[in-house]
GROMACS .gro file of C-alpha atoms in nm:
model
  210
    1UNK     CA    1   6.128   1.212   2.133
    2UNK     CA    2   6.255   1.143   1.787
    3UNK     CA    3   6.014   1.071   1.507
    4UNK     CA    4   6.071   0.798   1.251
    5UNK     CA    5   6.279   0.985   0.993
    6UNK     CA    6   6.428   1.326   0.922
    7UNK     CA    7   6.567   1.482   0.605
    8UNK     CA    8   6.926   1.611   0.592
    9UNK     CA    9   6.802   1.967   0.654
   10UNK     CA   10   6.628   1.859   0.976
   11UNK     CA   11   6.273   1.865   0.838
   12UNK     CA   12   6.039   1.573   0.902
   13UNK     CA   13   6.091   1.284   0.662
   14UNK     CA   14   5.842   1.039   0.519
   15UNK     CA   15   5.706   0.766   0.745
   16UNK     CA   16   5.469   0.470   0.734
   17UNK     CA   17   5.396   0.496   1.107
   18UNK     CA   18   5.051   0.657   1.146
   19UNK     CA   19   4.945   0.944   1.370
   20UNK     CA   20   4.598   0.786   1.403
   21UNK     CA   21   4.554   0.447   1.571
   22UNK     CA   22   4.327   0.156   1.482
   23UNK     CA   23   4.069   0.290   1.729
   24UNK     CA   24   4.059   0.628   1.551
   25UNK     CA   25   4.241   0.807   1.830
   26UNK     CA   26   4.566   1.002   1.802
   27UNK     CA   27   4.896   0.833   1.880
   28UNK     CA   28   5.267   0.913   1.866
   29UNK     CA   29   5.410   0.743   1.556
   30UNK     CA   30   5.742   0.662   1.716
   31UNK     CA   31   5.980   0.380   1.795
   32UNK     CA   32   6.089   0.491   2.139
   33UNK     CA   33   6.413   0.294   2.117
   34UNK     CA   34   6.524   0.543   1.846
   35UNK     CA   35   6.519   0.818   2.110
   36UNK     CA   36   6.676   0.610   2.386
   37UNK     CA   37   6.966   0.467   2.189
   38UNK     CA   38   7.081   0.812   2.074
   39UNK     CA   39   7.145   0.897   2.440
   40UNK     CA   40   7.321   0.567   2.499
   41UNK     CA   41   7.545   0.623   2.197
   42UNK     CA   42   7.620   0.980   2.303
   43UNK     CA   43   7.727   0.860   2.649
   44UNK     CA   44   7.951   0.594   2.496
   45UNK     CA   45   8.110   0.865   2.279
   46UNK     CA   46   8.164   1.082   2.585
   47UNK     CA   47   8.320   0.796   2.782
   48UNK     CA   48   8.572   0.746   2.501
   49UNK     CA   49   8.655   1.110   2.432
   50UNK     CA   50   8.560   1.315   2.745
   51UNK     CA   51   8.465   1.583   2.493
   52UNK     CA   52   8.257   1.809   2.718
   53UNK     CA   53   8.244   2.091   2.465
   54UNK     CA   54   8.087   1.860   2.206
   55UNK     CA   55   7.821   1.738   2.449
   56UNK     CA   56   7.742   2.068   2.621
   57UNK     CA   57   7.513   2.215   2.348
   58UNK     CA   58   7.301   1.898   2.355
   59UNK     CA   59   7.272   1.869   2.732
   60UNK     CA   60   6.939   2.048   2.786
   61UNK     CA   61   6.775   2.034   2.445
   62UNK     CA   62   6.854   1.669   2.370
   63UNK     CA   63   6.975   1.471   2.671
   64UNK     CA   64   6.748   1.611   2.941
   65UNK     CA   65   6.454   1.670   2.708
   66UNK     CA   66   6.461   1.311   2.580
   67UNK     CA   67   6.511   1.165   2.927
   68UNK     CA   68   6.224   1.369   3.070
   69UNK     CA   69   6.004   1.234   2.793
   70UNK     CA   70   6.109   0.875   2.862
   71UNK     CA   71   6.037   0.913   3.233
   72UNK     CA   72   5.689   1.043   3.157
   73UNK     CA   73   5.599   0.817   2.862
   74UNK     CA   74   5.537   0.508   3.071
   75UNK     CA   75   5.250   0.290   3.176
   76UNK     CA   76   5.152   0.372   3.535
   77UNK     CA   77   5.061   0.011   3.616
   78UNK     CA   78   5.364  -0.175   3.481
   79UNK     CA   79   5.627   0.101   3.491
   80UNK     CA   80   5.729  -0.004   3.140
   81UNK     CA   81   5.751   0.231   2.840
   82UNK     CA   82   5.415   0.314   2.685
   83UNK     CA   83   5.317   0.158   2.354
   84UNK     CA   84   5.521   0.247   2.047
   85UNK     CA   85   5.634   0.064   1.732
   86UNK     CA   86   5.881  -0.225   1.750
   87UNK     CA   87   6.228  -0.226   1.605
   88UNK     CA   88   6.097  -0.408   1.295
   89UNK     CA   89   5.859  -0.113   1.236
   90UNK     CA   90   5.567  -0.356   1.212
   91UNK     CA   91   5.357  -0.365   1.529
   92UNK     CA   92   5.259  -0.139   1.815
   93UNK     CA   93   5.279  -0.238   2.179
   94UNK     CA   94   5.504  -0.249   2.483
   95UNK     CA   95   5.815  -0.427   2.360
   96UNK     CA   96   6.098  -0.604   2.543
   97UNK     CA   97   6.354  -0.448   2.307
   98UNK     CA   98   6.221  -0.100   2.379
   99UNK     CA   99   6.227  -0.162   2.754
  100UNK     CA  100   6.595  -0.254   2.737
  101UNK     CA  101   6.677   0.045   2.518
  102UNK     CA  102   6.488   0.295   2.733
  103UNK     CA  103   6.655   0.160   3.046
  104UNK     CA  104   6.993   0.221   2.880
  105UNK     CA  105   6.891   0.569   2.762
  106UNK     CA  106   6.785   0.669   3.111
  107UNK     CA  107   7.106   0.537   3.262
  108UNK     CA  108   7.303   0.737   3.006
  109UNK     CA  109   7.103   1.051   3.086
  110UNK     CA  110   7.163   0.996   3.459
  111UNK     CA  111   7.535   0.965   3.394
  112UNK     CA  112   7.529   1.297   3.210
  113UNK     CA  113   7.330   1.477   3.481
  114UNK     CA  114   7.580   1.346   3.737
  115UNK     CA  115   7.862   1.495   3.530
  116UNK     CA  116   7.680   1.827   3.502
  117UNK     CA  117   7.614   1.841   3.878
  118UNK     CA  118   7.237   1.780   3.874
  119UNK     CA  119   7.233   1.468   4.089
  120UNK     CA  120   6.873   1.517   4.204
  121UNK     CA  121   6.767   1.474   3.841
  122UNK     CA  122   6.996   1.171   3.811
  123UNK     CA  123   6.803   1.006   4.092
  124UNK     CA  124   6.475   1.059   3.908
  125UNK     CA  125   6.612   0.903   3.589
  126UNK     CA  126   6.760   0.605   3.775
  127UNK     CA  127   6.438   0.552   3.969
  128UNK     CA  128   6.243   0.533   3.642
  129UNK     CA  129   6.503   0.294   3.500
  130UNK     CA  130   6.469   0.071   3.808
  131UNK     CA  131   6.091   0.064   3.763
  132UNK     CA  132   6.138  -0.045   3.400
  133UNK     CA  133   6.376  -0.319   3.515
  134UNK     CA  134   6.125  -0.443   3.771
  135UNK     CA  135   5.837  -0.419   3.525
  136UNK     CA  136   6.025  -0.627   3.269
  137UNK     CA  137   6.081  -0.906   3.518
  138UNK     CA  138   5.724  -0.894   3.645
  139UNK     CA  139   5.525  -0.845   3.327
  140UNK     CA  140   5.740  -0.943   3.028
  141UNK     CA  141   5.871  -1.273   3.163
  142UNK     CA  142   5.636  -1.563   3.085
  143UNK     CA  143   5.688  -1.814   3.362
  144UNK     CA  144   5.470  -2.078   3.199
  145UNK     CA  145   5.664  -2.077   2.873
  146UNK     CA  146   5.998  -2.005   3.038
  147UNK     CA  147   6.110  -1.707   2.830
  148UNK     CA  148   6.059  -1.333   2.788
  149UNK     CA  149   5.766  -1.220   2.577
  150UNK     CA  150   5.844  -0.985   2.293
  151UNK     CA  151   5.537  -0.761   2.341
  152UNK     CA  152   5.263  -0.670   2.586
  153UNK     CA  153   4.927  -0.536   2.475
  154UNK     CA  154   4.626  -0.421   2.672
  155UNK     CA  155   4.337  -0.658   2.601
  156UNK     CA  156   3.976  -0.553   2.558
  157UNK     CA  157   3.899  -0.670   2.911
  158UNK     CA  158   4.176  -0.453   3.050
  159UNK     CA  159   4.412  -0.746   3.106
  160UNK     CA  160   4.768  -0.750   2.976
  161UNK     CA  161   4.814  -0.998   2.692
  162UNK     CA  162   5.163  -1.135   2.627
  163UNK     CA  163   5.266  -1.208   2.270
  164UNK     CA  164   5.433  -1.553   2.293
  165UNK     CA  165   5.601  -1.526   1.950
  166UNK     CA  166   5.975  -1.588   1.987
  167UNK     CA  167   6.153  -1.275   1.865
  168UNK     CA  168   6.526  -1.201   1.861
  169UNK     CA  169   6.443  -0.844   1.968
  170UNK     CA  170   6.420  -0.962   2.329
  171UNK     CA  171   6.802  -0.959   2.320
  172UNK     CA  172   6.767  -0.590   2.399
  173UNK     CA  173   6.695  -0.685   2.758
  174UNK     CA  174   7.058  -0.786   2.811
  175UNK     CA  175   7.245  -0.636   2.513
  176UNK     CA  176   7.209  -0.285   2.659
  177UNK     CA  177   7.287  -0.391   3.015
  178UNK     CA  178   6.952  -0.407   3.193
  179UNK     CA  179   6.983  -0.781   3.264
  180UNK     CA  180   7.296  -0.991   3.285
  181UNK     CA  181   7.366  -1.226   2.994
  182UNK     CA  182   7.403  -1.514   3.241
  183UNK     CA  183   7.074  -1.442   3.420
  184UNK     CA  184   6.886  -1.776   3.420
  185UNK     CA  185   6.579  -1.614   3.262
  186UNK     CA  186   6.793  -1.463   2.986
  187UNK     CA  187   6.975  -1.793   2.928
  188UNK     CA  188   6.646  -1.982   2.898
  189UNK     CA  189   6.514  -1.720   2.657
  190UNK     CA  190   6.822  -1.740   2.436
  191UNK     CA  191   6.806  -2.118   2.433
  192UNK     CA  192   6.444  -2.099   2.316
  193UNK     CA  193   6.543  -1.852   2.044
  194UNK     CA  194   6.828  -2.074   1.927
  195UNK     CA  195   6.606  -2.380   1.919
  196UNK     CA  196   6.335  -2.215   1.711
  197UNK     CA  197   6.502  -1.937   1.510
  198UNK     CA  198   6.855  -2.051   1.427
  199UNK     CA  199   6.909  -2.117   1.057
  200UNK     CA  200   7.045  -2.474   1.045
  201UNK     CA  201   7.257  -2.439   0.733
  202UNK     CA  202   7.628  -2.366   0.683
  203UNK     CA  203   7.531  -1.998   0.660
  204UNK     CA  204   7.379  -1.992   1.010
  205UNK     CA  205   7.226  -1.679   1.153
  206UNK     CA  206   6.896  -1.619   1.328
  207UNK     CA  207   6.554  -1.524   1.196
  208UNK     CA  208   6.388  -1.210   1.331
  209UNK     CA  209   6.094  -1.401   1.475
  210UNK     CA  210   5.879  -1.707   1.427
   0.00000   0.00000   0.00000
């Protein structure tokens, strides 16, 4: 996984994401999407250039290492990525944006392992991606409200609590390809975001969240 920041020489940079959680236990101070989207970007580069010699040095120590982490760093009940920080670097939980990014990262890794002839590993990455897809539909979609929740958290009673706050970060569910933009659940979510978050001035634009 990638940590929050690095210096130009590769050493660990400063961060406001803590290694110790609110409960006093240790935690990884990461935004998992930062790891996943590097793999997605690298695959997009490779698709454009077919530059095998550029990619080859990163195949085991970056692509496979990061994908193996993403397969393992998941909740066994939901299949979704385990808790990390959101893209706004503000709150910890299981986020819709992260789910979409990790799905894309695993698909990219599977594409690379196909190219390098390790198709048995590709199947493992795609199976994990499929479980994230299914978990998003099952656990992140709020049928009562009619849109995707931005975050899941484990409640004190062991139940999963959805955060109903409308957040533009849920666009990660379709922006990286996990769900189709014309999926009825995605369309309903985007309509809710537009209704509540669009800036109704000549400038336009959308707020991050309510």
